[in-house]
Amino acid sequence: MVEKRRVWAGVSAALLGTVATSNTAMSQDNPILKQESAIYSFWEGEGEGEGEGGSVDLRSDHGEFLARLGLVRGHLWIGMQLYQNGHTDMAKTHMKHPKDELYSALVPAFKARNLPGFAEELTALSQSVMQEADPEQVEINYQALQQAISQNEQVDQYDAETVLISIAKMLRTSADEYAIGVEQGELVNAHEYQDALGFKTVALARLNAMNEVQKSDYAGDLQQVRALIDDLSDFWPDITPEGELDGDISRIYATAARVELIGMNL
């Protein structure tokens, strides 16, 4: 929480920049100011790390539900990148995390939405990585799991605001993880650095899962979101980097805040 307060100055600057581009009067009734206040509350909430706030009900909070599924995807994506590049031990830690710590919290949400879940496919992928199976078999299991997640995710069935809120939450978690992984430009925790990359990558990819009507109606807004996330690429020069890194996580938090604002203004 101390770290989040430290970077809030950077987030505030980004929000003020957004407000400055508006012709709306700066009054207490200004909806943009209300949105800024809401996002400040979002950043100061109880949740720490990968969306673990106890007050969140995944059965009814659709944005958080989609965000949690995105975190699962992020772990799996970076795990596959590592496995395919010969970093087997690192890959195992990422493949183990979703099953052990994230999936159980999603089960009540699946039941509330009459969704089947994807425990079988998740177990199959995790076991194949733990057993260091042939990369082709691991890829087959990974693709099967991706399809199973999509059946539960159904991003194209949600309104655009909910989808963008889920993306903002994923970016916020990416920043949280990056802050643990990188200190003063130095890599101190490769796992968290890699998590951050996975979450950012999946957040960007989620734009492609929106339905065609939304892509058409909000083309300009979605293009702006895509550009904002693309601009973060320099934070991750490689999955196993060497040398100095960009440790200014206020940029990631600011991007999440801007995405949140765009979603709230749709």
XYZ file of C-alpha atoms in Angstrom:
266
model
C 0.000 0.000 0.000
C 2.894 2.374 0.699
C 4.167 1.726 -2.818
C 0.762 2.502 -4.289
C 0.607 5.833 -2.468
C 4.098 6.638 -3.687
C 3.136 6.173 -7.324
C -0.239 7.929 -6.977
C 1.390 11.226 -7.915
C 2.122 9.776 -11.346
C -1.384 8.383 -11.695
C -2.906 11.711 -10.652
C -0.833 13.494 -13.257
C -2.192 11.199 -15.937
C -5.762 11.707 -14.783
C -5.355 15.460 -14.630
C -4.005 15.328 -18.155
C -7.154 13.514 -19.215
C -9.351 16.036 -17.442
C -7.452 18.928 -18.974
C -8.439 17.777 -22.459
C -12.110 18.026 -21.570
C -14.227 21.175 -21.941
C -16.339 20.174 -18.952
C -16.464 22.770 -16.179
C -14.339 21.968 -13.138
C -17.115 21.693 -10.579
C -18.238 19.287 -7.887
C -20.815 17.953 -10.359
C -18.188 17.278 -12.996
C -18.591 13.570 -13.930
C -14.919 13.271 -14.881
C -13.885 14.430 -11.423
C -16.242 11.876 -9.932
C -14.638 9.218 -12.094
C -11.186 10.308 -10.943
C -12.357 9.984 -7.340
C -13.771 6.526 -8.060
C -10.496 5.383 -9.570
C -8.572 6.754 -6.608
C -10.781 4.585 -4.405
C -10.110 1.657 -6.737
C -6.366 2.090 -6.210
C -6.705 2.479 -2.451
C -8.948 -0.578 -2.031
C -8.287 -3.570 0.160
C -7.162 -5.964 -2.561
C -3.463 -6.799 -2.655
C -1.544 -8.745 -5.247
C -3.626 -10.741 -7.676
C -7.005 -9.322 -6.796
C -7.252 -10.986 -3.425
C -9.483 -8.404 -1.724
C -11.946 -10.139 0.593
C -14.815 -7.747 -0.216
C -15.050 -8.825 -3.875
C -17.865 -11.226 -4.793
C -16.932 -12.960 -8.029
C -20.456 -14.330 -8.347
C -21.834 -10.863 -9.092
C -18.841 -8.663 -9.954
C -18.447 -9.317 -13.672
C -15.448 -7.050 -14.141
C -13.540 -8.773 -11.363
C -14.615 -12.192 -12.638
C -13.202 -11.441 -16.080
C -10.076 -9.983 -14.512
C -9.458 -13.166 -12.489
C -9.821 -15.280 -15.604
C -7.362 -12.937 -17.259
C -4.870 -13.536 -14.459
C -5.198 -17.280 -15.003
C -4.549 -16.753 -18.698
C -1.567 -14.538 -17.890
C 0.095 -17.188 -15.736
C -0.487 -19.806 -18.413
C 0.780 -17.591 -21.229
C 4.062 -16.753 -19.552
C 4.420 -20.365 -18.451
C 4.145 -21.495 -22.067
C 6.628 -18.873 -23.238
C 9.130 -20.111 -20.689
C 8.509 -23.793 -21.460
C 8.891 -23.271 -25.185
C 12.175 -21.454 -24.611
C 13.678 -24.151 -22.409
C 13.109 -22.509 -19.009
C 11.327 -25.578 -17.637
C 11.768 -24.925 -13.920
C 10.474 -21.366 -14.254
C 7.538 -22.587 -16.334
C 6.521 -25.048 -13.635
C 6.055 -22.287 -11.047
C 3.665 -20.405 -13.326
C 1.669 -23.471 -14.337
C 1.265 -24.525 -10.715
C -0.044 -21.188 -9.436
C -3.442 -20.999 -11.229
C -4.516 -24.450 -10.049
C -3.301 -24.057 -6.471
C -4.303 -20.470 -5.719
C -6.624 -18.940 -8.322
C -9.010 -21.604 -9.566
C -10.702 -22.452 -6.267
C -11.874 -18.854 -5.846
C -13.537 -19.014 -9.258
C -15.599 -22.153 -8.611
C -18.526 -20.363 -6.865
C -18.590 -17.832 -9.715
C -18.823 -20.625 -12.273
C -21.707 -22.208 -10.377
C -23.544 -18.878 -10.076
C -23.313 -18.412 -13.851
C -24.074 -22.070 -14.697
C -20.650 -22.465 -16.276
C -18.721 -25.752 -16.428
C -15.322 -24.461 -15.321
C -12.087 -25.910 -16.671
C -10.550 -27.944 -13.837
C -9.875 -31.002 -15.987
C -8.078 -29.070 -18.713
C -6.105 -27.029 -16.176
C -4.951 -30.186 -14.411
C -3.944 -31.813 -17.692
C -1.743 -28.875 -18.675
C -0.223 -28.506 -15.229
C 0.634 -32.200 -15.029
C 2.157 -32.282 -18.500
C 4.468 -29.402 -17.601
C 5.371 -30.868 -14.217
C 6.211 -34.157 -15.929
C 8.237 -32.288 -18.569
C 6.217 -33.747 -21.412
C 7.048 -33.235 -25.068
C 6.503 -29.568 -26.045
C 4.009 -30.595 -28.733
C 1.815 -32.380 -26.171
C 2.061 -29.433 -23.801
C 0.960 -27.140 -26.628
C -2.031 -29.390 -27.363
C -3.044 -29.275 -23.691
C -2.539 -25.514 -23.606
C -4.792 -24.913 -26.618
C -7.471 -27.195 -25.158
C -7.354 -25.191 -21.935
C -7.558 -21.891 -23.815
C -10.748 -23.073 -25.499
C -12.198 -24.213 -22.176
C -11.431 -20.855 -20.566
C -13.099 -19.054 -23.478
C -16.270 -21.105 -22.955
C -16.423 -19.793 -19.391
C -15.144 -16.304 -20.153
C -17.551 -15.319 -22.951
C -16.026 -11.853 -23.237
C -18.192 -10.982 -26.239
C -21.335 -11.344 -24.092
C -20.385 -8.530 -21.702
C -20.810 -4.812 -22.279
C -17.759 -2.848 -23.358
C -17.449 -0.970 -20.071
C -17.203 -4.221 -18.103
C -14.530 -5.561 -20.454
C -12.428 -2.396 -20.187
C -12.779 -2.398 -16.412
C -11.471 -5.961 -16.376
C -8.525 -4.861 -18.518
C -7.800 -1.973 -16.153
C -7.832 -4.351 -13.193
C -5.403 -6.680 -14.942
C -3.061 -3.789 -15.700
C -3.242 -2.685 -12.100
C -2.233 -6.174 -10.993
C 0.539 -6.138 -13.578
C 1.874 -2.989 -11.929
C 1.609 -4.569 -8.476
C 3.645 -7.564 -9.633
C 6.201 -5.451 -11.480
C 6.796 -3.432 -8.319
C 7.749 -6.663 -6.550
C 9.861 -7.927 -9.421
C 11.834 -4.781 -10.188
C 13.357 -2.391 -7.679
C 15.216 0.729 -8.762
C 15.696 -0.687 -12.241
C 17.078 -4.012 -11.010
C 15.396 -7.401 -11.433
C 14.937 -8.841 -7.942
C 12.119 -11.350 -8.532
C 11.908 -12.891 -11.997
C 8.636 -14.709 -11.264
C 6.721 -11.516 -10.443
C 8.311 -9.669 -13.370
C 7.118 -12.472 -15.644
C 3.645 -12.455 -14.094
C 3.409 -8.752 -14.871
C 4.284 -9.425 -18.504
C 1.703 -12.191 -18.763
C -1.058 -10.015 -17.317
C -0.213 -7.091 -19.606
C -0.121 -9.354 -22.667
C -3.491 -10.942 -21.917
C -5.025 -7.544 -21.125
C -4.070 -6.361 -24.602
C -5.282 -9.561 -26.265
C -8.681 -9.241 -24.571
C -9.530 -6.357 -26.899
C -9.636 -8.894 -29.739
C -12.272 -10.951 -27.901
C -14.855 -8.157 -27.824
C -17.815 -8.574 -30.152
C -17.888 -7.047 -33.629
C -20.549 -4.471 -32.750
C -18.415 -3.132 -29.911
C -15.311 -3.096 -32.101
C -17.226 -0.988 -34.617
C -19.115 1.301 -32.228
C -16.091 2.043 -30.039
C -13.326 1.754 -32.636
C -11.647 5.015 -31.637
C -11.773 4.273 -27.923
C -10.427 0.751 -28.366
C -7.652 2.017 -30.610
C -6.670 4.433 -27.851
C -6.660 1.642 -25.267
C -4.538 -0.536 -27.534
C -2.027 2.275 -28.037
C -1.820 2.930 -24.295
C -1.044 -0.704 -23.525
C 1.359 -1.041 -26.455
C 3.290 1.897 -25.036
C 4.192 -0.230 -21.995
C 6.195 -2.764 -24.008
C 9.560 -1.294 -23.009
C 9.016 -2.499 -19.432
C 9.641 -6.083 -20.592
C 12.599 -6.345 -22.995
C 12.711 -10.130 -22.531
C 11.135 -12.915 -20.458
C 14.483 -13.395 -18.688
C 16.063 -9.929 -18.930
C 19.543 -8.757 -18.140
C 20.681 -5.237 -17.359
C 18.739 -2.204 -16.154
C 14.955 -2.116 -16.434
C 12.341 0.630 -16.405
C 11.139 0.662 -12.803
C 8.706 3.597 -13.056
C 5.523 1.657 -12.344
C 3.494 4.865 -12.147
C 3.278 4.586 -15.946
C 1.521 1.221 -15.681
C -0.840 2.462 -12.973
C -1.563 5.574 -15.047
C -2.387 3.456 -18.081
C -4.779 1.354 -16.014
C -6.459 4.526 -14.767
C -6.853 5.881 -18.279
C -8.340 2.613 -19.510
C -10.766 2.751 -16.590
C -11.780 6.291 -17.542
C -12.306 5.343 -21.172
C -14.534 2.456 -20.111
C -16.581 4.631 -17.779
C -17.149 7.174 -20.556
C -18.439 4.724 -23.182
